mmCIF file of C-alpha atoms and ligand atoms in Angstrom:
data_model
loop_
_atom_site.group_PDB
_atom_site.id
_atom_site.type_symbol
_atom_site.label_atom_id
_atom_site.label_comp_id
_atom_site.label_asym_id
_atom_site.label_seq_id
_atom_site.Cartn_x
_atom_site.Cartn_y
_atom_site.Cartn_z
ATOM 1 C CA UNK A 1 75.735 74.761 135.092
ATOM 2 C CA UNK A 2 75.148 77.447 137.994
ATOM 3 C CA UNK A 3 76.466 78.046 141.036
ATOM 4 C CA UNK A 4 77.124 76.172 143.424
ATOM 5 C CA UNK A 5 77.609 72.943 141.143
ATOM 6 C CA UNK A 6 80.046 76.027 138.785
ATOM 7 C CA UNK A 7 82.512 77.932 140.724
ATOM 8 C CA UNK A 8 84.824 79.820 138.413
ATOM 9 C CA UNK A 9 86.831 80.378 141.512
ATOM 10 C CA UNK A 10 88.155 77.099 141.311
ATOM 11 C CA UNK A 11 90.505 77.693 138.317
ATOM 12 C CA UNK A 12 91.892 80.789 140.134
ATOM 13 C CA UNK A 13 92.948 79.086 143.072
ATOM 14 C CA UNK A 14 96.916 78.779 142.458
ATOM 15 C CA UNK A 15 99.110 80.416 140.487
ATOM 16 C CA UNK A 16 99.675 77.475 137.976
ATOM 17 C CA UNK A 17 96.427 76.781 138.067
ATOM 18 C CA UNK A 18 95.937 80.416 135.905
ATOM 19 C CA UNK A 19 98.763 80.026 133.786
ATOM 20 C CA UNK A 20 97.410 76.652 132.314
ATOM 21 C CA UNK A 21 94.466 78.682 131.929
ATOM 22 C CA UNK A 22 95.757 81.951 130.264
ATOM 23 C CA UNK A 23 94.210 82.972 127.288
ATOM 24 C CA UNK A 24 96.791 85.715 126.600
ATOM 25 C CA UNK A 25 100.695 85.490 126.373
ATOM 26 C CA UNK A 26 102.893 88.257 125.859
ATOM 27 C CA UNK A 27 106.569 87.808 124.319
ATOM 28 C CA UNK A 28 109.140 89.730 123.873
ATOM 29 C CA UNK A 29 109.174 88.875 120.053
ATOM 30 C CA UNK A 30 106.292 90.753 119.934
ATOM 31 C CA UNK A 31 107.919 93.935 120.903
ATOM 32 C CA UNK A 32 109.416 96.788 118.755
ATOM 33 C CA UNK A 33 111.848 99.297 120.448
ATOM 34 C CA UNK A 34 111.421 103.087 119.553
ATOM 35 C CA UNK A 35 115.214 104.966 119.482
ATOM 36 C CA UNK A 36 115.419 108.782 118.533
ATOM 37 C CA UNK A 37 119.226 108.651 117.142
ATOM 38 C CA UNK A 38 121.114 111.966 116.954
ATOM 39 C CA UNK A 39 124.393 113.241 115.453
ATOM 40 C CA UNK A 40 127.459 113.914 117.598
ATOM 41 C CA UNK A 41 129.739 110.719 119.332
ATOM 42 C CA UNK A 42 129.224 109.270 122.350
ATOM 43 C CA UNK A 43 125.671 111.231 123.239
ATOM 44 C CA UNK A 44 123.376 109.781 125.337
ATOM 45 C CA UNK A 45 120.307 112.812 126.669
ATOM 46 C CA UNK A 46 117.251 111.570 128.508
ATOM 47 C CA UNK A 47 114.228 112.853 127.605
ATOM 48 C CA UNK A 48 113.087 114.923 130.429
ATOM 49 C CA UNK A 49 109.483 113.449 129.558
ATOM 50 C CA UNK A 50 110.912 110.175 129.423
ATOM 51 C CA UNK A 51 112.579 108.891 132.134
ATOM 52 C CA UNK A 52 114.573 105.962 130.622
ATOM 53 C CA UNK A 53 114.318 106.856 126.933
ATOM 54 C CA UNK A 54 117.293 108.488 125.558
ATOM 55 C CA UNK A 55 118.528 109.940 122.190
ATOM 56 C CA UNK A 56 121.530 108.017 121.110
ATOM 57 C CA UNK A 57 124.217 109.217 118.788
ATOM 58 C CA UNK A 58 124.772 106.339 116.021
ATOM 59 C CA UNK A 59 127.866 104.785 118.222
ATOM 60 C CA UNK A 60 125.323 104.352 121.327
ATOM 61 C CA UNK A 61 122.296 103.437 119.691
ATOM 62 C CA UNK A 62 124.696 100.836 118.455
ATOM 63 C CA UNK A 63 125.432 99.954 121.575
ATOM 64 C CA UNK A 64 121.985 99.659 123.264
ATOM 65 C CA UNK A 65 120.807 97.687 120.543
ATOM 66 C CA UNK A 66 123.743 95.078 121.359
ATOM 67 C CA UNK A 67 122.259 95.457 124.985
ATOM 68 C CA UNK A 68 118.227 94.709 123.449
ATOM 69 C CA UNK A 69 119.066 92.090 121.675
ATOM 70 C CA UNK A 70 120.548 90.483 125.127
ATOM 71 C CA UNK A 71 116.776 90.816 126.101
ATOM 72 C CA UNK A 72 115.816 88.901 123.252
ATOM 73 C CA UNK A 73 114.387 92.253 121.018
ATOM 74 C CA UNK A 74 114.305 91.644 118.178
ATOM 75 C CA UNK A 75 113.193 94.923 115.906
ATOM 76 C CA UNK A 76 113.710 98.574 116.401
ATOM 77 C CA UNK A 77 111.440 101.309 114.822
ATOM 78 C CA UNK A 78 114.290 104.374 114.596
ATOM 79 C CA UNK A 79 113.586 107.884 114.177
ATOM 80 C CA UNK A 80 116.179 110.671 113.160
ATOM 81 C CA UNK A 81 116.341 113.764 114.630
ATOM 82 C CA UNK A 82 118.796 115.951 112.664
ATOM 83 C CA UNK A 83 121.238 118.124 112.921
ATOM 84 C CA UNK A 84 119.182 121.069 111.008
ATOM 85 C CA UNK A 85 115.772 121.557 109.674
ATOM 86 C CA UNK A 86 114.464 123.539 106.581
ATOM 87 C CA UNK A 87 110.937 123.802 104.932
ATOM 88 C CA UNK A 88 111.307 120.547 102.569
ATOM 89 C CA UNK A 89 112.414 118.270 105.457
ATOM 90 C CA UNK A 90 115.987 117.562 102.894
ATOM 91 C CA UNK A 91 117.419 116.160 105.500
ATOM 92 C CA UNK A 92 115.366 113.508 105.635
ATOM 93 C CA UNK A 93 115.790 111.983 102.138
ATOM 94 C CA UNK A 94 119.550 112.918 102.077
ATOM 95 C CA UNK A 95 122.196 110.217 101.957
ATOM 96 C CA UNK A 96 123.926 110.974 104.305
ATOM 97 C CA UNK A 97 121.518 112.333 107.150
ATOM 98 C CA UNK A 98 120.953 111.293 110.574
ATOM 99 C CA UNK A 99 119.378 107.994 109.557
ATOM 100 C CA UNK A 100 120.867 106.905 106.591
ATOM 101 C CA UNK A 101 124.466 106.993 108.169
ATOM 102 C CA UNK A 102 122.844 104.606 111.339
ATOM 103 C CA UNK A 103 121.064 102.295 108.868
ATOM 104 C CA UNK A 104 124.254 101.624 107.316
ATOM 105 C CA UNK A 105 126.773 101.593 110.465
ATOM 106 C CA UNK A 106 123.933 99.304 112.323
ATOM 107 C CA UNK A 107 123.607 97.026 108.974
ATOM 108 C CA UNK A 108 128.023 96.872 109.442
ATOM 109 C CA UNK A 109 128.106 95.797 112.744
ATOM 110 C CA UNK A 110 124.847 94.400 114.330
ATOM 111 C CA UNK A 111 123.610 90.789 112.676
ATOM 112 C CA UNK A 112 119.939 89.770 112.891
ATOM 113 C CA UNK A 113 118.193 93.041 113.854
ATOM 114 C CA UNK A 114 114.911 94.396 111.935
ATOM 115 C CA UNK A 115 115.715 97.869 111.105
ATOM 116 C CA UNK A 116 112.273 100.100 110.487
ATOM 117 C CA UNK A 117 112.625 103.300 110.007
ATOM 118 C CA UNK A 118 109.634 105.929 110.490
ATOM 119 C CA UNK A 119 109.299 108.245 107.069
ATOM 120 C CA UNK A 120 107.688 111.271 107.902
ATOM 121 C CA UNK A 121 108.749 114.751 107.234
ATOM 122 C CA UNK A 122 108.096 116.380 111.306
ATOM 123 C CA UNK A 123 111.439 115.597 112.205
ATOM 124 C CA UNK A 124 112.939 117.009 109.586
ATOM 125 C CA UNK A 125 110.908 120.167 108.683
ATOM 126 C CA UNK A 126 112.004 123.710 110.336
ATOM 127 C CA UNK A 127 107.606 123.885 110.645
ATOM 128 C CA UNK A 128 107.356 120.660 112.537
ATOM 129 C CA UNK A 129 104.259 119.717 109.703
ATOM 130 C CA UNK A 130 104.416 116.009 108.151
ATOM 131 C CA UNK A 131 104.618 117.909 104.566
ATOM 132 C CA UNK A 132 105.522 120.349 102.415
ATOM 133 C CA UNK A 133 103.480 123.931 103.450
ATOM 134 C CA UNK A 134 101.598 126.050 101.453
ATOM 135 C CA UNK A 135 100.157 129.348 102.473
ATOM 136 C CA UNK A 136 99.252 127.386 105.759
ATOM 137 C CA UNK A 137 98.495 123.896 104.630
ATOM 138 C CA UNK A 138 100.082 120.765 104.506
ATOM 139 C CA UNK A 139 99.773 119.656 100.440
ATOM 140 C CA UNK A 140 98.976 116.083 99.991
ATOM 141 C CA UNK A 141 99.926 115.430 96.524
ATOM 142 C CA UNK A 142 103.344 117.469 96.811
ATOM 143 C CA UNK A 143 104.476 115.789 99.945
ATOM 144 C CA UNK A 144 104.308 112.117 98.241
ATOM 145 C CA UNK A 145 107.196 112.655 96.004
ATOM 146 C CA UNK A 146 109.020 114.020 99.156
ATOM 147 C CA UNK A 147 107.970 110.628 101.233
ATOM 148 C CA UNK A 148 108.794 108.454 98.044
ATOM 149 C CA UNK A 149 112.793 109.583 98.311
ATOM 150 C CA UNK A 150 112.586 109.396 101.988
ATOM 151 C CA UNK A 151 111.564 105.873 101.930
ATOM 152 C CA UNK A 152 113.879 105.034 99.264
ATOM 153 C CA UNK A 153 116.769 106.830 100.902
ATOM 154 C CA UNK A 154 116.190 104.794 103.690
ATOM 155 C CA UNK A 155 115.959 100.986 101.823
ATOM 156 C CA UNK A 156 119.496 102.129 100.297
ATOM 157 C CA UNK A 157 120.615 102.690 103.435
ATOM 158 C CA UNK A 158 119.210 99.323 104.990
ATOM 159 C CA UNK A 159 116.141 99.258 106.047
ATOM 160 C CA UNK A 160 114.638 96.278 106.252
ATOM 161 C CA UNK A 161 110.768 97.846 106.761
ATOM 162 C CA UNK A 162 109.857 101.427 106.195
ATOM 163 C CA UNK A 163 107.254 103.234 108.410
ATOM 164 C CA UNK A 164 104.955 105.696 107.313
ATOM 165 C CA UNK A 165 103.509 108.016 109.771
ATOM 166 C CA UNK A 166 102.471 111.445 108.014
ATOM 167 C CA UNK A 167 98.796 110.385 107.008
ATOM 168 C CA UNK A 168 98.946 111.249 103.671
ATOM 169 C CA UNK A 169 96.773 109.982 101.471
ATOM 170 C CA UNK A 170 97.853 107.944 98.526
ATOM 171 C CA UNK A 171 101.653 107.741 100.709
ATOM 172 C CA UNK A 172 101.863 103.818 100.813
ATOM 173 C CA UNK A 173 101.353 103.267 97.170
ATOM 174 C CA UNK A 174 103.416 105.706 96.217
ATOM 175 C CA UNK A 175 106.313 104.401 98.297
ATOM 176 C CA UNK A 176 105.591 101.142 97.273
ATOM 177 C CA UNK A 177 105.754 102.142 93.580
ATOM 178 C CA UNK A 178 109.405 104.236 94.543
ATOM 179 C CA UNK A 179 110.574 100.987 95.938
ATOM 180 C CA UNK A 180 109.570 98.404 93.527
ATOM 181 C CA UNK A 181 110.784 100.396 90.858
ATOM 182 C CA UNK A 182 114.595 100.972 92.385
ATOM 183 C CA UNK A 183 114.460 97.311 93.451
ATOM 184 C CA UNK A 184 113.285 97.229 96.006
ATOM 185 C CA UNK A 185 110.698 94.707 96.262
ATOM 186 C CA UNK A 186 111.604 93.409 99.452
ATOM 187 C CA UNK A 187 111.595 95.814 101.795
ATOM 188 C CA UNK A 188 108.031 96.119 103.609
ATOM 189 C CA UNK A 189 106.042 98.743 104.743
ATOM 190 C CA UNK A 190 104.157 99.313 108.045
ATOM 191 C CA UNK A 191 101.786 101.781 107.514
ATOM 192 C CA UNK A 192 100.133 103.824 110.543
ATOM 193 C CA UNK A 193 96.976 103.384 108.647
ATOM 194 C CA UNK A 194 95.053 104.362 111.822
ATOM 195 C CA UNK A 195 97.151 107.530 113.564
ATOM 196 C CA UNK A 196 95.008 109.957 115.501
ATOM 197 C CA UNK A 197 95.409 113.072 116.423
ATOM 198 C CA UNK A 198 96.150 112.517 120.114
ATOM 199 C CA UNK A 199 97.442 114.458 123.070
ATOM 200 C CA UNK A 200 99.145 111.090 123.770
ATOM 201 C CA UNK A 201 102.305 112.312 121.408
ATOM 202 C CA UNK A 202 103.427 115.178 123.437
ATOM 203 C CA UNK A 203 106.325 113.899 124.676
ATOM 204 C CA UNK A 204 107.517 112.447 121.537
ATOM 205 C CA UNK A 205 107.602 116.187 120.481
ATOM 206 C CA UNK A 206 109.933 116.767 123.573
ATOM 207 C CA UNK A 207 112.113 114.006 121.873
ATOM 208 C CA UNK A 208 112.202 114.577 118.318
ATOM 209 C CA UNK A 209 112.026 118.602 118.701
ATOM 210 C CA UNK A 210 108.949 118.062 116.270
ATOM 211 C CA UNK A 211 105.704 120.153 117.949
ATOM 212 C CA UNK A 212 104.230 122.300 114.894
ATOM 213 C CA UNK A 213 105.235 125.971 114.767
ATOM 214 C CA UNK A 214 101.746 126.656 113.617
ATOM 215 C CA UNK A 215 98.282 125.098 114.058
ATOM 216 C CA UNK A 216 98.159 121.008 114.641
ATOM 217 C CA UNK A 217 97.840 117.482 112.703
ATOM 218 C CA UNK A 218 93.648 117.460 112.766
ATOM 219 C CA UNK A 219 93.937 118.223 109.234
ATOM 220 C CA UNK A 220 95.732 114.977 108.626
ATOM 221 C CA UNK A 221 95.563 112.511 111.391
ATOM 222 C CA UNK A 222 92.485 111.011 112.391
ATOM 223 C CA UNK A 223 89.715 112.414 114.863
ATOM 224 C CA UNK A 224 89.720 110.042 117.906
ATOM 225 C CA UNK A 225 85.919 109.650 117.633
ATOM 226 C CA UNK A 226 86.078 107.650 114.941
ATOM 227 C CA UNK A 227 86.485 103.841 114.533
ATOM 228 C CA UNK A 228 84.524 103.123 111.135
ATOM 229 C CA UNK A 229 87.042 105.554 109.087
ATOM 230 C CA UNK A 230 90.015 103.973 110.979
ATOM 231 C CA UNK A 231 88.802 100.632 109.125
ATOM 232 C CA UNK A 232 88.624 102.300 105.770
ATOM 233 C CA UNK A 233 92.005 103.665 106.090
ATOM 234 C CA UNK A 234 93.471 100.686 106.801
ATOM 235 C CA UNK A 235 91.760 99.187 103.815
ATOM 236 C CA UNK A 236 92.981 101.386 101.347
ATOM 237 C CA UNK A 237 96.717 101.196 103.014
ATOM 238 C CA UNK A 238 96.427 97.174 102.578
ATOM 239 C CA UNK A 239 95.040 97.649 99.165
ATOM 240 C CA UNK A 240 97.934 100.126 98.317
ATOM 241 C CA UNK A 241 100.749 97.496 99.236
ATOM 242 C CA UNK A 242 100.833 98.086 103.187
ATOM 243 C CA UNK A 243 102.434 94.969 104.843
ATOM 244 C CA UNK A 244 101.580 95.277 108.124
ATOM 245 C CA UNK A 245 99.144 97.834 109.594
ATOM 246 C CA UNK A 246 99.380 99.870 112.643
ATOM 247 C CA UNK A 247 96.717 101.953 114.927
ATOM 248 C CA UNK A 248 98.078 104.177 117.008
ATOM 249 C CA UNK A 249 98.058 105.207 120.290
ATOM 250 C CA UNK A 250 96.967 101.600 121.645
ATOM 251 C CA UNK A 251 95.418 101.833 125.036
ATOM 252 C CA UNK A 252 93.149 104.755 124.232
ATOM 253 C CA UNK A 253 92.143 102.775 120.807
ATOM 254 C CA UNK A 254 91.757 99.032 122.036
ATOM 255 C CA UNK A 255 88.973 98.985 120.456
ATOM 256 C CA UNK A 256 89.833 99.753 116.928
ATOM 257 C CA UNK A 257 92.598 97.532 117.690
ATOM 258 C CA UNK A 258 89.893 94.240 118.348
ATOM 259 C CA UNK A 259 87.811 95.824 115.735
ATOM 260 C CA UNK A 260 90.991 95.577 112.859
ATOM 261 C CA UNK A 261 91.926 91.945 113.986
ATOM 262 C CA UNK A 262 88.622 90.989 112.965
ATOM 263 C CA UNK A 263 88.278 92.657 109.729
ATOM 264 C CA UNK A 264 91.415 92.180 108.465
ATOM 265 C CA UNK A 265 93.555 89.240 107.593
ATOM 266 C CA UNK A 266 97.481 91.419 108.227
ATOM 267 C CA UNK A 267 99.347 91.867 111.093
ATOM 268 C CA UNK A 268 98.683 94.473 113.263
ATOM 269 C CA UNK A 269 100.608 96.700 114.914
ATOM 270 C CA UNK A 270 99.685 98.736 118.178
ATOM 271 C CA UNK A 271 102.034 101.679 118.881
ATOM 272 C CA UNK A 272 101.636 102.438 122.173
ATOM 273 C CA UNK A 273 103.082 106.061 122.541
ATOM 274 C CA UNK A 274 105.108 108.699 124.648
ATOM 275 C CA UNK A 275 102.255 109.531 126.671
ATOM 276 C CA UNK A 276 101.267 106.142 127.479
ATOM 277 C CA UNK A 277 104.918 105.632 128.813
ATOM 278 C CA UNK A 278 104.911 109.170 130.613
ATOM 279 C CA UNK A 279 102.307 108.531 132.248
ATOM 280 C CA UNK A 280 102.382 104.917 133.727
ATOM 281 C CA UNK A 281 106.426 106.054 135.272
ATOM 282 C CA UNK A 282 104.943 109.793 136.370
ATOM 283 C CA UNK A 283 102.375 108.004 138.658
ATOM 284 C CA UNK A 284 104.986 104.930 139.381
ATOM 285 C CA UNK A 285 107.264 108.040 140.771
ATOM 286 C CA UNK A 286 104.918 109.426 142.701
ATOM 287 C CA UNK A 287 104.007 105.654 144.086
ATOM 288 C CA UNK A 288 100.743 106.019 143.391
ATOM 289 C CA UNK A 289 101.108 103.335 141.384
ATOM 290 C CA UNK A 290 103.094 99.970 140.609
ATOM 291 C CA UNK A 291 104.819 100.737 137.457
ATOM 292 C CA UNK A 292 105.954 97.229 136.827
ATOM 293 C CA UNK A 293 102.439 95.404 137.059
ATOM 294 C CA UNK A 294 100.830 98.468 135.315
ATOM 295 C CA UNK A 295 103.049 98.198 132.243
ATOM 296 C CA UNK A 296 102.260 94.440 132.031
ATOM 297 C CA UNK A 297 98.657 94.916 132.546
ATOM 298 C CA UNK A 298 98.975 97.506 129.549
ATOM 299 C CA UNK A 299 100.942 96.044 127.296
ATOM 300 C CA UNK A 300 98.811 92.595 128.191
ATOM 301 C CA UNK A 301 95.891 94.491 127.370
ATOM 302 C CA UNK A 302 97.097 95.425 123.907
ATOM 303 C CA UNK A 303 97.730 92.068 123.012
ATOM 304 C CA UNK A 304 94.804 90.861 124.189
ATOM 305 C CA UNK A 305 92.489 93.298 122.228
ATOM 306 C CA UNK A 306 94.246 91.602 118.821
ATOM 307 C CA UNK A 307 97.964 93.431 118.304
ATOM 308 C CA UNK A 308 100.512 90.542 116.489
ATOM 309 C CA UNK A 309 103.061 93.240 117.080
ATOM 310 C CA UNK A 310 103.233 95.697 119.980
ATOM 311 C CA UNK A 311 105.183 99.088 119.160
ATOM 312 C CA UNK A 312 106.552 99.849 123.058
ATOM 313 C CA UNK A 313 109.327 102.510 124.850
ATOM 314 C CA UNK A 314 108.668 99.544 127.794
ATOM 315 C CA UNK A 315 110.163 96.722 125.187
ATOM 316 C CA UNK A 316 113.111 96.994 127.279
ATOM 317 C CA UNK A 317 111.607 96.694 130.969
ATOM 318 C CA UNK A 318 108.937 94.387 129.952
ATOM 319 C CA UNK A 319 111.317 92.072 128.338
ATOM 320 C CA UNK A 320 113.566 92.142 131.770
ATOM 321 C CA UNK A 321 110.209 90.787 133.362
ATOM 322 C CA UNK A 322 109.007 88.389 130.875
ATOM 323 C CA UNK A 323 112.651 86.836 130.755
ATOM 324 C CA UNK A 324 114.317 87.363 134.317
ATOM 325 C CA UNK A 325 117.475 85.010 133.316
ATOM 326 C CA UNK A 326 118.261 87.436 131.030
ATOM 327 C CA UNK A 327 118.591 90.689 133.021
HETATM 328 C C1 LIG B 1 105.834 111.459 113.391
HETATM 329 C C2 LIG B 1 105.513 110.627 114.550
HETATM 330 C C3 LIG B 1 104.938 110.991 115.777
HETATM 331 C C4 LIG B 1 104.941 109.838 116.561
HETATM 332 C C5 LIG B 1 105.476 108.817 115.788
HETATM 333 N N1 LIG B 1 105.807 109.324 114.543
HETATM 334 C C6 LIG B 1 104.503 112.282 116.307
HETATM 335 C C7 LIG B 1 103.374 113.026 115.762
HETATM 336 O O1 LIG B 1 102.666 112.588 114.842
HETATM 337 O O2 LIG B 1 103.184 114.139 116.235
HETATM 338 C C8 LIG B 1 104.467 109.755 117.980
HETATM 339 C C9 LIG B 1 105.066 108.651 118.770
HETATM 340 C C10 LIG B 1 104.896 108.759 120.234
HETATM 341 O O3 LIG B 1 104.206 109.650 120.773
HETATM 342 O O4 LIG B 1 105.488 107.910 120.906
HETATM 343 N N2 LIG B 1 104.789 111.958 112.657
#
């Protein structure tokens, strides 16, 4: 039928009249809060980058995560910045580093929270690489062993999902071999099968004091031309053990994101970065935009394009939006 017997007008005429229509719904159960947690008590620094992200010393990012769950959050993705850095990361994998003491203090006193941890060696290396260095490369098969103890450091501690995000190869069987064979068999991984090398990250940098001393990631993260490889990775994570697969940035990558749904029968996860947050409250300061409806047009978007799960530093104001009771 053509117009003028078919008007698609007609089913955009009220605002209930769209909702019963709506083809996408976003929840906050499909959000996962990023928190950088630091050492000291009773810290709380904004990122200058990041208006409204903070790092948290353990006893605050207990705190806020008492104040997320409010919001109906359910799952944080935590990364550890510690106190010092050397050239094999060893704070990273140690007992009782930065994460490892949160894990278990969270695990004490918060009930009900999914605790995923990234594993990757940036934070933790005086180099800011995601490895172990040699003469000016990152080395693959040496790193492994190094990401093996990190995620099993981190499944003693508590985790209840561990996050890979060096872009190794070979990392998620490996850790999935570390973990089986300590017994851990039920703690799941969420790879970042598809991470690109993308400007997006800089402010994450800012946060985790993580930007490379020398050179960048192209060696090991994925160019942002390419889609076909970003399937292939993810293949060979979900053939290694991966339990849910991520792509990373989202907005940029939308369509990797639509093109993973289809191919794959896993969740998937869209991380939608630092500098997809910077960005959206820069212009909202400036009022050149409206930061509000342009994070839920965003993070709709995402969705939309296939993500189950939807890796966001908005998590917090989206979930204010999406349940108003609650704020
Ligand atoms: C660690 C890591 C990075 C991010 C998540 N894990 C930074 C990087 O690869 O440089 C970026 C997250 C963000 O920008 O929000 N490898």
């Amino acid at each position: 039928m053509l117009f003028p017997s078919y008007r698609p007008r007609r089913l955009r005429k009220t605002k209930s009249i769209r909702k019963i229509i709506q083809e996408t719904d976003l929840s906050v159960s499909d959000f996962i809060y990023p928190m950088f947690v630091i050492p000291g008590n009773g810290v709380k620094e904004e990122i200058t980058s990041m208006p409204g992200i903070f790092r948290y010393s353990i006893d605050n990012t207990i705190k806020e995560i008492k104040e997320i769950k409010e919001l109906g959050i359910q799952a944080v993705l935590l990364f550890g910045i510690p106190e010092k850095k050397d050239e094999h990361g060893s704070e990273g994998y140690n007992e009782n580093g930065i994460i490892q003491k949160a894990l278990r203090k969270i695990k004490e006193e918060i009930k009900d929270i999914v605790l995923i941890t990234d594993v990757c060696m940036c934070e933790y290396t005086s180099h800011g690489h995601c490895g172990i260095v040699k003469d000016g490369e990152v080395e693959n098969d040496e790193t492994l062993q190094y990401l093996g103890r990190m995620a099993l450091s981190h499944a003693k501690a508590g985790a209840d999902i561990v996050a890979p995000s060096d872009m190794m190869d070979g990392r998620v069987g490996v850790i999935r071999e570390v973990l089986d064979e300590n017994g851990f068999q039920n703690v799941a991984i969420m790879s970042y099968s598809a991470k690109y090398a993308s400007a997006f990250y800089g402010p994450f940098r800012e946060a985790a004091h993580s930007t490379p001393l020398f050179g960048d990631r192209h060696g090991y993260q994925m160019d942002p031309p390419n889609i076909r490889e970003a399937l292939r990775e993810i293949s060979l994570d979900i053939q290694e053990g991966a339990d849910i697969v991520m792509i990373k940035p989202a907005l940029s990558y939308l369509d990797v994101i639509k093109a993973a749904k289809e191919e794959f029968d896993y969740p998937i996860a869209a991380y939608s970065v630092s500098g997809e947050y910077s960005m959206v409250k820069a212009a909202g300061r400036l009022g050149w935009v409206d930061e509000t409806k342009l994070m839920m047009e965003i993070l709709t978007s995402i969705k939309r394009a296939g993500a189950d799960i939807i890796i966001t530093y908005f998590a917090k104001d989206a979930a204010s939006i999406l349940n108003p009771s609650k704020r």
